[in-house]
mmCIF file of C-alpha atoms in Angstrom:
data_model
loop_
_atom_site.group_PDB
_atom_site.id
_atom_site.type_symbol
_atom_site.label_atom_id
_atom_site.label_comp_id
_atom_site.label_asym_id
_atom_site.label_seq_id
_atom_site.Cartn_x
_atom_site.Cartn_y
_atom_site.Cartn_z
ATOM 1 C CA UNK A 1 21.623 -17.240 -24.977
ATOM 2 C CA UNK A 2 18.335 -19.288 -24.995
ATOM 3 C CA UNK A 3 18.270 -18.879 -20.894
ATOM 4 C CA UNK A 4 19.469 -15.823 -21.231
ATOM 5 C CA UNK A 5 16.222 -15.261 -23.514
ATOM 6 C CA UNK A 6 13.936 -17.235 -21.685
ATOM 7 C CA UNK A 7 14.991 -15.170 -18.248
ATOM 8 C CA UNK A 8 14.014 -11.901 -19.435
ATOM 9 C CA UNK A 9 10.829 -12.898 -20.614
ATOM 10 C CA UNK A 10 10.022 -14.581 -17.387
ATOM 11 C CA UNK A 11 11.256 -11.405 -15.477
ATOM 12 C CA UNK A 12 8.899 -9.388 -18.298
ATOM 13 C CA UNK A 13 6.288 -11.839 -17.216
ATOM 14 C CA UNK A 14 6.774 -11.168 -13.823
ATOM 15 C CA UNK A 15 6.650 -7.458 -14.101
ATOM 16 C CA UNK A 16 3.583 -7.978 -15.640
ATOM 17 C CA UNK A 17 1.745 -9.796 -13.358
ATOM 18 C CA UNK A 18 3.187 -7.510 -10.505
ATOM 19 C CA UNK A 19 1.351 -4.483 -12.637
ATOM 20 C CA UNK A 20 -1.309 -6.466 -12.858
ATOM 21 C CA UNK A 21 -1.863 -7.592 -9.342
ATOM 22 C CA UNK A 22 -3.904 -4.409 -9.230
ATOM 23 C CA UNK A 23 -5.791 -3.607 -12.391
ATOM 24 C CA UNK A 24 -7.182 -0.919 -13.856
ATOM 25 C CA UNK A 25 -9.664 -0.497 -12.480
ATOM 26 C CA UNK A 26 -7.998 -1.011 -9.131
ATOM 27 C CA UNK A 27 -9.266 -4.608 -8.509
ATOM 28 C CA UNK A 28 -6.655 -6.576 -6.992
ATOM 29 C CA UNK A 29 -6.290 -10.336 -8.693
ATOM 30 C CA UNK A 30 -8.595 -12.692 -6.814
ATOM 31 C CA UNK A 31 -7.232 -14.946 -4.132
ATOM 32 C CA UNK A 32 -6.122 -18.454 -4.920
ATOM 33 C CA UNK A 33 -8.912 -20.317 -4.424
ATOM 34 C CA UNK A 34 -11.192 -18.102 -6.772
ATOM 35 C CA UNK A 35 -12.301 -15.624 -3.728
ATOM 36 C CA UNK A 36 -12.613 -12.009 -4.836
ATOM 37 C CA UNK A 37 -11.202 -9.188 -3.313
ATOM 38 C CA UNK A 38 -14.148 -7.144 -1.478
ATOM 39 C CA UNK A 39 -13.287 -3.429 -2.583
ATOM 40 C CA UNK A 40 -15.427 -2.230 -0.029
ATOM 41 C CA UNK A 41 -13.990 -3.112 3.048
ATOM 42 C CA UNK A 42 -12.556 0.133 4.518
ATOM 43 C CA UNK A 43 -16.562 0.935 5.043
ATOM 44 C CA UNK A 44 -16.859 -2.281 6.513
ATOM 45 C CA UNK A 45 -18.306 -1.742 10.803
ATOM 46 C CA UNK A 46 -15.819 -2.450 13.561
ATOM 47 C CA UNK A 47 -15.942 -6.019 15.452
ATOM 48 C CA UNK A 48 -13.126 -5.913 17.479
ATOM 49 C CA UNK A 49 -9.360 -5.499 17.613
ATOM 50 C CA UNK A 50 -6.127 -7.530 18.701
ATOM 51 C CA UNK A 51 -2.524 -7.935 19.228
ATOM 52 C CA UNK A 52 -0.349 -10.385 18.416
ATOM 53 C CA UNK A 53 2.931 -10.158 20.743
ATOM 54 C CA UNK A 54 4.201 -13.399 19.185
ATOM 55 C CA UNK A 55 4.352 -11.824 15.750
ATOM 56 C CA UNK A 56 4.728 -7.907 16.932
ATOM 57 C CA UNK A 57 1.614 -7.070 14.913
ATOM 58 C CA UNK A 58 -1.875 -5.103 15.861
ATOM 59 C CA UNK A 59 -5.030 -5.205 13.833
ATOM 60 C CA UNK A 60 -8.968 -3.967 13.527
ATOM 61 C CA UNK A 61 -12.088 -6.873 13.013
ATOM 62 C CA UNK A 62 -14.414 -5.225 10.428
ATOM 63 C CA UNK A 63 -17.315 -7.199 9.043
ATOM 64 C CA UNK A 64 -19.486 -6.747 6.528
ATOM 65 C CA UNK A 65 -23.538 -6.022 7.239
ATOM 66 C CA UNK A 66 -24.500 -9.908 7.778
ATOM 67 C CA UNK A 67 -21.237 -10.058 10.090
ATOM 68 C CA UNK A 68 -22.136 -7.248 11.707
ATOM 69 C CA UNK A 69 -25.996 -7.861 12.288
ATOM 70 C CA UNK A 70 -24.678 -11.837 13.342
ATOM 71 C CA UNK A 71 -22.081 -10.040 16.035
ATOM 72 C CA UNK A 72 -24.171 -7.312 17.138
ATOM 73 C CA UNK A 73 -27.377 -9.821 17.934
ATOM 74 C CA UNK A 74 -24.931 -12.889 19.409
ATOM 75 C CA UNK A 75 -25.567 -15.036 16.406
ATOM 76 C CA UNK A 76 -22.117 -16.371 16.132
ATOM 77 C CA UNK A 77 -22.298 -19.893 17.061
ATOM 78 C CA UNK A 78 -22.140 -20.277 14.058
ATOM 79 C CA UNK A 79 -21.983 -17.798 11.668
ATOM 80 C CA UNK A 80 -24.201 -17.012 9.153
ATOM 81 C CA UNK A 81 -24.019 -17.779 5.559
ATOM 82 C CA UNK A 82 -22.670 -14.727 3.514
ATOM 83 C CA UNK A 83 -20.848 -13.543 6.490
ATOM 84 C CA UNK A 84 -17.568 -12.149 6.105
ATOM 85 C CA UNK A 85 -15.165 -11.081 8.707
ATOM 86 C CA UNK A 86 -11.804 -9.018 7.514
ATOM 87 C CA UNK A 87 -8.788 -8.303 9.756
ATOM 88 C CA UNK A 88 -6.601 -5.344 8.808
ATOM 89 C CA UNK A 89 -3.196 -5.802 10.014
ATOM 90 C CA UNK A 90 0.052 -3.762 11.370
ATOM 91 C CA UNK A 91 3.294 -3.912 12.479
ATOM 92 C CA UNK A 92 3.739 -2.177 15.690
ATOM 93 C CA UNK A 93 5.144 1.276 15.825
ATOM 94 C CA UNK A 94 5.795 3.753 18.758
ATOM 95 C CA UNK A 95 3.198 7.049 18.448
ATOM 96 C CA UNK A 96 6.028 9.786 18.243
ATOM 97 C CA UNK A 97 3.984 11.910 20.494
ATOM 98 C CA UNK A 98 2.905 9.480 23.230
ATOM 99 C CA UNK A 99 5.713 7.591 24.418
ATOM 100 C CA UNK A 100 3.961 4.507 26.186
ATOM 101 C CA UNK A 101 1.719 4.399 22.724
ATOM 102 C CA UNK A 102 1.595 1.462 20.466
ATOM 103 C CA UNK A 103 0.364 2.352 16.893
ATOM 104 C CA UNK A 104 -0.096 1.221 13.613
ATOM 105 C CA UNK A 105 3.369 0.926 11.293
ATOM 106 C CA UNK A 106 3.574 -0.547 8.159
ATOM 107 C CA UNK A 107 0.606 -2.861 6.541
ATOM 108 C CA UNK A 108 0.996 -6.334 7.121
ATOM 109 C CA UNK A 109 -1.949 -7.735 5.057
ATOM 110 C CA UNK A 110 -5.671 -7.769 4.782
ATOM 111 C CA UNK A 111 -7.154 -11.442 5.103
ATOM 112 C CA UNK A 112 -11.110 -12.549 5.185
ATOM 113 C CA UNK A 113 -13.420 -15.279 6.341
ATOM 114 C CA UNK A 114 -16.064 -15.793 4.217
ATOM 115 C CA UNK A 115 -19.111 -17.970 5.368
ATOM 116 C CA UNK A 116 -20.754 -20.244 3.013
ATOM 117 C CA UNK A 117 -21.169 -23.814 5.141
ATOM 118 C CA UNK A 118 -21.972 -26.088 1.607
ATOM 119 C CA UNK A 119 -19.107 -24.181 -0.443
ATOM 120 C CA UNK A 120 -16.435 -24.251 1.944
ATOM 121 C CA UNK A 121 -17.325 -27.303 4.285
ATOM 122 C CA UNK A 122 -14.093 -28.920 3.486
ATOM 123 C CA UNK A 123 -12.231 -25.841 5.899
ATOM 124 C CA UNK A 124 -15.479 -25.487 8.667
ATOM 125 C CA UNK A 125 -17.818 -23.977 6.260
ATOM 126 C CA UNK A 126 -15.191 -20.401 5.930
ATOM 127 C CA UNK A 127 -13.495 -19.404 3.003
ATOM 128 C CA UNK A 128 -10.146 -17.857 3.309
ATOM 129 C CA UNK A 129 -8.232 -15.038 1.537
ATOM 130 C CA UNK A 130 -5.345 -12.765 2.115
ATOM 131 C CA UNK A 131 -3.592 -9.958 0.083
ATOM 132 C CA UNK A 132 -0.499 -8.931 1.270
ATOM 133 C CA UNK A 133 0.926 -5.444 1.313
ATOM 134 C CA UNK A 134 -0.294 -1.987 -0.055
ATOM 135 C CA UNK A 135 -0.126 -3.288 -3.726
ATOM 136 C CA UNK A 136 -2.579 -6.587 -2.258
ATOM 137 C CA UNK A 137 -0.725 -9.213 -3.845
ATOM 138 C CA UNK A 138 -2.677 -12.386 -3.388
ATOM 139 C CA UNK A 139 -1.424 -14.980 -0.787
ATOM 140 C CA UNK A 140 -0.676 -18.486 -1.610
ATOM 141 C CA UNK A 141 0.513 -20.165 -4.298
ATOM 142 C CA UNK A 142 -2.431 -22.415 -5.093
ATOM 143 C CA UNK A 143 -5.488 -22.950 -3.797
ATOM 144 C CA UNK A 144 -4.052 -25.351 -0.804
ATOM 145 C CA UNK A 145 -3.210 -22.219 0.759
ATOM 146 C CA UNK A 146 -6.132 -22.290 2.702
ATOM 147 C CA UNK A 147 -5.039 -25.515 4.763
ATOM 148 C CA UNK A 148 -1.973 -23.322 6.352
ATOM 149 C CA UNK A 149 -5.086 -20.745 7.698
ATOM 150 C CA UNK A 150 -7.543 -23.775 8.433
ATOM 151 C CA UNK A 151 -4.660 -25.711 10.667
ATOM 152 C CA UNK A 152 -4.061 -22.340 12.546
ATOM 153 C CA UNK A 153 -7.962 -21.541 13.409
ATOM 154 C CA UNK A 154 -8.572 -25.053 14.892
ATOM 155 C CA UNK A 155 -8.050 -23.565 18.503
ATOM 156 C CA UNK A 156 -10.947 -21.869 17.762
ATOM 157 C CA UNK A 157 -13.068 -25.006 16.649
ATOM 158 C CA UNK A 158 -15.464 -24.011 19.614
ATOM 159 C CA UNK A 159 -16.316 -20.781 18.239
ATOM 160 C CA UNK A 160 -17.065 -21.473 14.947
ATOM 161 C CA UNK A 161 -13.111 -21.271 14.215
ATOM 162 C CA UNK A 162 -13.244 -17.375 14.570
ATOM 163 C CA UNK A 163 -11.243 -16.515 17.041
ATOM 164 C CA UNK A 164 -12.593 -12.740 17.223
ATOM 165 C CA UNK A 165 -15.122 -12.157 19.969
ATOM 166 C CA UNK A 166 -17.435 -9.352 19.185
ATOM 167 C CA UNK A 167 -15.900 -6.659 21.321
ATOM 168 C CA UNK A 168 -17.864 -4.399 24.156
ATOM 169 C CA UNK A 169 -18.969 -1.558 22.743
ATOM 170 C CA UNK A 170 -22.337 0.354 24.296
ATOM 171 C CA UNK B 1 -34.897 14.029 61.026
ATOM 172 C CA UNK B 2 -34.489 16.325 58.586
ATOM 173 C CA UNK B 3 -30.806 15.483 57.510
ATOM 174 C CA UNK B 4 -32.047 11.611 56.973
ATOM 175 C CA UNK B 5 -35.004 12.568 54.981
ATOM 176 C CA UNK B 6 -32.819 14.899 52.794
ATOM 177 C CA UNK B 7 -30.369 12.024 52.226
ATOM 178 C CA UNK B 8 -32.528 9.718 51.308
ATOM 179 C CA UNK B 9 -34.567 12.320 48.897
ATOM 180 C CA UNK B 10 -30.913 13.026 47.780
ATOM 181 C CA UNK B 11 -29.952 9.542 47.324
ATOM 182 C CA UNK B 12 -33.607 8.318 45.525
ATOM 183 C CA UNK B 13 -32.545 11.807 43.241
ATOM 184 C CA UNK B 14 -29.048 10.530 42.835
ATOM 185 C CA UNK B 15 -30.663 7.128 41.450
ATOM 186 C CA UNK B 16 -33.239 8.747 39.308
ATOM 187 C CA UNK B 17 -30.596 10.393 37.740
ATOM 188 C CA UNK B 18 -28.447 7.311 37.031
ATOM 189 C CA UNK B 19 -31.536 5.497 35.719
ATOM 190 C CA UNK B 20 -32.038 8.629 33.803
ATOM 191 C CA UNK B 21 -28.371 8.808 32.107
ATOM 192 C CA UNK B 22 -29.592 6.076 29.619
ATOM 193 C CA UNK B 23 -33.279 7.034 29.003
ATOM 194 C CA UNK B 24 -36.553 5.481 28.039
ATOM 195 C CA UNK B 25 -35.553 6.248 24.266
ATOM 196 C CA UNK B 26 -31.851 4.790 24.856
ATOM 197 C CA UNK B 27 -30.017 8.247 24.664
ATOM 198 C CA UNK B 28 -27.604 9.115 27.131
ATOM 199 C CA UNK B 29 -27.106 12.413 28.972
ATOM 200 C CA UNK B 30 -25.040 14.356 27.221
ATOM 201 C CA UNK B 31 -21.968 15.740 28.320
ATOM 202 C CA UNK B 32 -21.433 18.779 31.208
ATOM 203 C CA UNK B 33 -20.043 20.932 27.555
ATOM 204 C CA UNK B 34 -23.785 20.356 25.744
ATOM 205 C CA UNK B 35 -22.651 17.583 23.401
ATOM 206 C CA UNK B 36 -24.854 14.964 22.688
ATOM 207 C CA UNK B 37 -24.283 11.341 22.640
ATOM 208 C CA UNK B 38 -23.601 10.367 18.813
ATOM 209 C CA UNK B 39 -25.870 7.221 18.640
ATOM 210 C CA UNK B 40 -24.441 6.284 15.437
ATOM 211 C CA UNK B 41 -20.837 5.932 16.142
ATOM 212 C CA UNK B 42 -20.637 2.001 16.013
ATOM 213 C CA UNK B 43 -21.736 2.225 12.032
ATOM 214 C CA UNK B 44 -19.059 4.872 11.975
ATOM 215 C CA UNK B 45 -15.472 3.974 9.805
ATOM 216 C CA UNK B 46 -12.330 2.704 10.824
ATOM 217 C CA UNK B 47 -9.452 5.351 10.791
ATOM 218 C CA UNK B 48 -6.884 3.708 13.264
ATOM 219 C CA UNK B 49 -6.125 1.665 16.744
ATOM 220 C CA UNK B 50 -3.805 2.163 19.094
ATOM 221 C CA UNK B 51 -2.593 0.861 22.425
ATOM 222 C CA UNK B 52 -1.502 2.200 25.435
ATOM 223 C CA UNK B 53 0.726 0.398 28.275
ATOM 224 C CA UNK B 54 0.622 3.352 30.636
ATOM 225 C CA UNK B 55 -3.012 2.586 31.454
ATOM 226 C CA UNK B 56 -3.171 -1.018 29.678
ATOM 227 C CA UNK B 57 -5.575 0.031 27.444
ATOM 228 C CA UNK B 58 -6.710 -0.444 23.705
ATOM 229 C CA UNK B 59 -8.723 1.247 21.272
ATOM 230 C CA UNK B 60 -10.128 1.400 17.835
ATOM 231 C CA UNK B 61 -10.682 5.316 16.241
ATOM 232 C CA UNK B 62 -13.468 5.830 13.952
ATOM 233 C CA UNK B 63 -14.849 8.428 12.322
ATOM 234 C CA UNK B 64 -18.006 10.183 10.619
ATOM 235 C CA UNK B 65 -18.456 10.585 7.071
ATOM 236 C CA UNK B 66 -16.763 14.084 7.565
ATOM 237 C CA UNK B 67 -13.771 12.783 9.564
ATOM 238 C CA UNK B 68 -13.270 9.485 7.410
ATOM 239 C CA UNK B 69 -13.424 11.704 4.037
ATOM 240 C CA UNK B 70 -10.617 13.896 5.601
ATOM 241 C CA UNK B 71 -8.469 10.824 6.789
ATOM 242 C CA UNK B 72 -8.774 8.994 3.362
ATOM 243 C CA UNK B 73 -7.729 12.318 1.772
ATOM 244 C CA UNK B 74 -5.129 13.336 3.913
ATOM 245 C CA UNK B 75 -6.385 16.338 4.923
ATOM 246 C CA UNK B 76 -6.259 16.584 8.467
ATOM 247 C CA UNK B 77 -3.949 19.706 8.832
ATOM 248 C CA UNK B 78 -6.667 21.070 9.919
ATOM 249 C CA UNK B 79 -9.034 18.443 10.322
ATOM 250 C CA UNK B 80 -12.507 20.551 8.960
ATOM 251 C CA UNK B 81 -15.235 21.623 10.441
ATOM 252 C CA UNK B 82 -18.028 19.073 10.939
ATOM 253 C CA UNK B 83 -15.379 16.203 11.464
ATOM 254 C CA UNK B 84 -16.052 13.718 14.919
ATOM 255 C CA UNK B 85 -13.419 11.297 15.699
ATOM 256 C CA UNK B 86 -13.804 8.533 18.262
ATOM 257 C CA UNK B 87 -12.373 6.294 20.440
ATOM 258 C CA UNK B 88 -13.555 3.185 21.770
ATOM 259 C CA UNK B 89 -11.059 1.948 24.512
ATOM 260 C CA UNK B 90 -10.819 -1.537 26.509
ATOM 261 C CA UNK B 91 -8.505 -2.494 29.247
ATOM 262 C CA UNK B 92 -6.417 -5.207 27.934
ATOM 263 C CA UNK B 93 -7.519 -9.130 28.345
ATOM 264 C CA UNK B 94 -5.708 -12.190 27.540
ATOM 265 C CA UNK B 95 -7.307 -14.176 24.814
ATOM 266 C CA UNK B 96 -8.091 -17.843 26.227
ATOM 267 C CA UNK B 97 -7.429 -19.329 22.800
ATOM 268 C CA UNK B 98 -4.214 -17.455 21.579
ATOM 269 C CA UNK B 99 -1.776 -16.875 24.564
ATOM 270 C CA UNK B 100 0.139 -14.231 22.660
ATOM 271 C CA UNK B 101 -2.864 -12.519 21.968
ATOM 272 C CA UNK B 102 -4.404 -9.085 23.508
ATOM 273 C CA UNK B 103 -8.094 -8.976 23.177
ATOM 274 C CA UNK B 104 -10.376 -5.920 24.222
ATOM 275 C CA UNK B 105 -11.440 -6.441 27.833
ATOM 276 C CA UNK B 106 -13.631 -4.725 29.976
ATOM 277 C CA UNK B 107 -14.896 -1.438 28.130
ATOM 278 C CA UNK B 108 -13.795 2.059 29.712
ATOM 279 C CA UNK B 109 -15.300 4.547 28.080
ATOM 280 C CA UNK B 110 -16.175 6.107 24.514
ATOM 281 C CA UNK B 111 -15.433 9.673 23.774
ATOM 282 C CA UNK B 112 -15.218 12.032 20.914
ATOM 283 C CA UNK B 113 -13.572 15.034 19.706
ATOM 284 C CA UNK B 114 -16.153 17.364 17.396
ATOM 285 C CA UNK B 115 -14.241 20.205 15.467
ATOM 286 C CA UNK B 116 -15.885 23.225 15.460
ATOM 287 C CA UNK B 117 -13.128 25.806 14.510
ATOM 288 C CA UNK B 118 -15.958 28.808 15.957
ATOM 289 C CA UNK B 119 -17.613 26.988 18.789
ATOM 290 C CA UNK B 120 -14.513 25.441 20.160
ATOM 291 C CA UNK B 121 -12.118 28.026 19.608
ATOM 292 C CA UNK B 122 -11.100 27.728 22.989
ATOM 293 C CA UNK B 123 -9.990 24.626 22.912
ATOM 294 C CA UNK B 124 -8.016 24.231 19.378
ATOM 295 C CA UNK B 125 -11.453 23.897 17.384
ATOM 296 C CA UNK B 126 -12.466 20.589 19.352
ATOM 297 C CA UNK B 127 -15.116 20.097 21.561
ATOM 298 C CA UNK B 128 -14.236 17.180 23.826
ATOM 299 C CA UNK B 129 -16.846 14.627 25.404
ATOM 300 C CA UNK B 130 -16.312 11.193 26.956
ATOM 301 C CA UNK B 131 -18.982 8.434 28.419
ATOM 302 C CA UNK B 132 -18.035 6.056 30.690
ATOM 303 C CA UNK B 133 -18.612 2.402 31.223
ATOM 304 C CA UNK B 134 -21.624 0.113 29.329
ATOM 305 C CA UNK B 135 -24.283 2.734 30.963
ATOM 306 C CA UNK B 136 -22.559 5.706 28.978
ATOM 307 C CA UNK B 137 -22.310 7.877 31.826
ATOM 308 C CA UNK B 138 -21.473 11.328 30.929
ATOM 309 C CA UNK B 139 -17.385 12.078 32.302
ATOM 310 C CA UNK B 140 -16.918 15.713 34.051
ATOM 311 C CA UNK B 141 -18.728 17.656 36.623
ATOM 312 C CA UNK B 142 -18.953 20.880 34.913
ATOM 313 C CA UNK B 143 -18.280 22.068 31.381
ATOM 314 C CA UNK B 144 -14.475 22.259 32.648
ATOM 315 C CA UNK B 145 -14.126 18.948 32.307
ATOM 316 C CA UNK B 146 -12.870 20.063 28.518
ATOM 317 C CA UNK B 147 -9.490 21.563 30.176
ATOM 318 C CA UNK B 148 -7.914 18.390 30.945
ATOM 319 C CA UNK B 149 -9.191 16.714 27.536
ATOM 320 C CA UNK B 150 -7.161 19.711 26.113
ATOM 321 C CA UNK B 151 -4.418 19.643 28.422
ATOM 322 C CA UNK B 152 -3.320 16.128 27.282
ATOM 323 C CA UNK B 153 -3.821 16.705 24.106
ATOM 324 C CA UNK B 154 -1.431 19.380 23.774
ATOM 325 C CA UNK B 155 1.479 17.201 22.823
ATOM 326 C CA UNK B 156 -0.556 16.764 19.213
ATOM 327 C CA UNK B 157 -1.043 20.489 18.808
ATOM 328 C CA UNK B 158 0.995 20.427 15.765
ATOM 329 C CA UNK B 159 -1.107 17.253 14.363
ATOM 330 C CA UNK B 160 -4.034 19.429 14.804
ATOM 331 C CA UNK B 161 -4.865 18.110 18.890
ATOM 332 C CA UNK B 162 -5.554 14.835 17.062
ATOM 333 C CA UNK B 163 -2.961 11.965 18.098
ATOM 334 C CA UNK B 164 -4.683 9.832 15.607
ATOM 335 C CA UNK B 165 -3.038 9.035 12.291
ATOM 336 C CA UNK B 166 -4.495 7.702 10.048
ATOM 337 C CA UNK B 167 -3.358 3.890 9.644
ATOM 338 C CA UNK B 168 -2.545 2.500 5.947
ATOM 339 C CA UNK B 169 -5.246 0.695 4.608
ATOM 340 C CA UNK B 170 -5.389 -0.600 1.151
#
């Protein structure tokens, strides 16, 4: 009976912080590693976008003004402090109307780079976040998380481990 | 005689004019329809991206405050009046660092569709315009050009002409 007991409160508890995971006022809990969800995002300026055929997903690079101002002017070797760089990302779907069309399906996650070289230095100066999901539940289980994104972005040591080149655009 | 000497006045016109299609003040030529070059559309928001292996191309869509405040809200059935959409598309490139990754190449062109339910009503609302290339060269020869913008975007007609939807975003 005790377990019994003790497993309905944890599945209360769970529902809870489920509810939670976006509050009232439609903050979503804060990454981890203390990093805040920035609510603003979806009026954040195109950088670039990717696929990923090893994963079947597509995405858009948004940045936020200091990002932007860094990609737009070169300054990306490195990035500045307060930087932040956001990838929105998508399964693949097939556009019903366009056969040979690839578009977005269902919402993988949003994840960010933040720049701030003395508060991050331990992981290249960047700090990392990711919510997962429409609902944004926040990724990781502790704040180690962020050695799982560090390890993957060493490729791209040489550029400041961003692997998002500022895209072409006149 | 005379044919040389109007070939080369020709051909020192033809350069003017390509010199001209970016002028002193950094605005293209607009398009053979009247519309004008939107010089803002890189601060403009993200609505969706797509891909398409028919012509190995990818693209982010954005939109203008009108457009964006339609897509958030779901009303694009009809999209209103005062609404541009755009498309930035890239042929495809490898990315040097991620081998399963597609990265935005070479830039093709930019273009636009501007709803105008009165002044396009020829054309489903939309007035069409493309630039091609870095030097935003206005696409058509004459303000017919709009036909076969139309014309392939006739599969969408009951999305409004727009093949866009807009992607989930959190």
């Amino acid at each position: 009976m005790r377990h019994t007991k003790s497993a309905l409160l944890l599945g209360a508890a769970c529902a809870v912080a489920a509810a939670a995971a976006i509050g009232a006022a439609g903050q979503p809990a804060p990454a981890p590693n203390g990093i805040d969800f920035p609510r603003d995002y979806k009026d954040w300026r195109v950088i670039s976008v990717s696929d990923r055929t090893d994963n079947h997903t597509m995405r858009v690079i948004v940045g936020n003004d200091i990002a932007v101002a860094a990609a737009r002017a070169g300054r990306t070797s490195p990035w500045p402090d307060g930087a932040v760089v956001g990838k929105v990302v998508w399964k693949l779907a097939k556009d019903p109307l366009w056969q040979a069309a690839t578009v977005p399906g269902e919402l993988v996650h949003v994840e960010f780079m933040s720049k701030d070289s003395r508060k991050f230095s331990a992981t290249g100066g960047w700090g990392f976040s990711r919510w997962r999901g429409m609902d944004l539940q926040p990724y990781g289980k502790d704040a180690s998380f962020v050695q799982e994104c560090f390890g993957c972005h060493s490729p791209a040591k040489a550029q400041d481990y961003v692997f998002t080149r500022p895209a072409a655009m006149p």
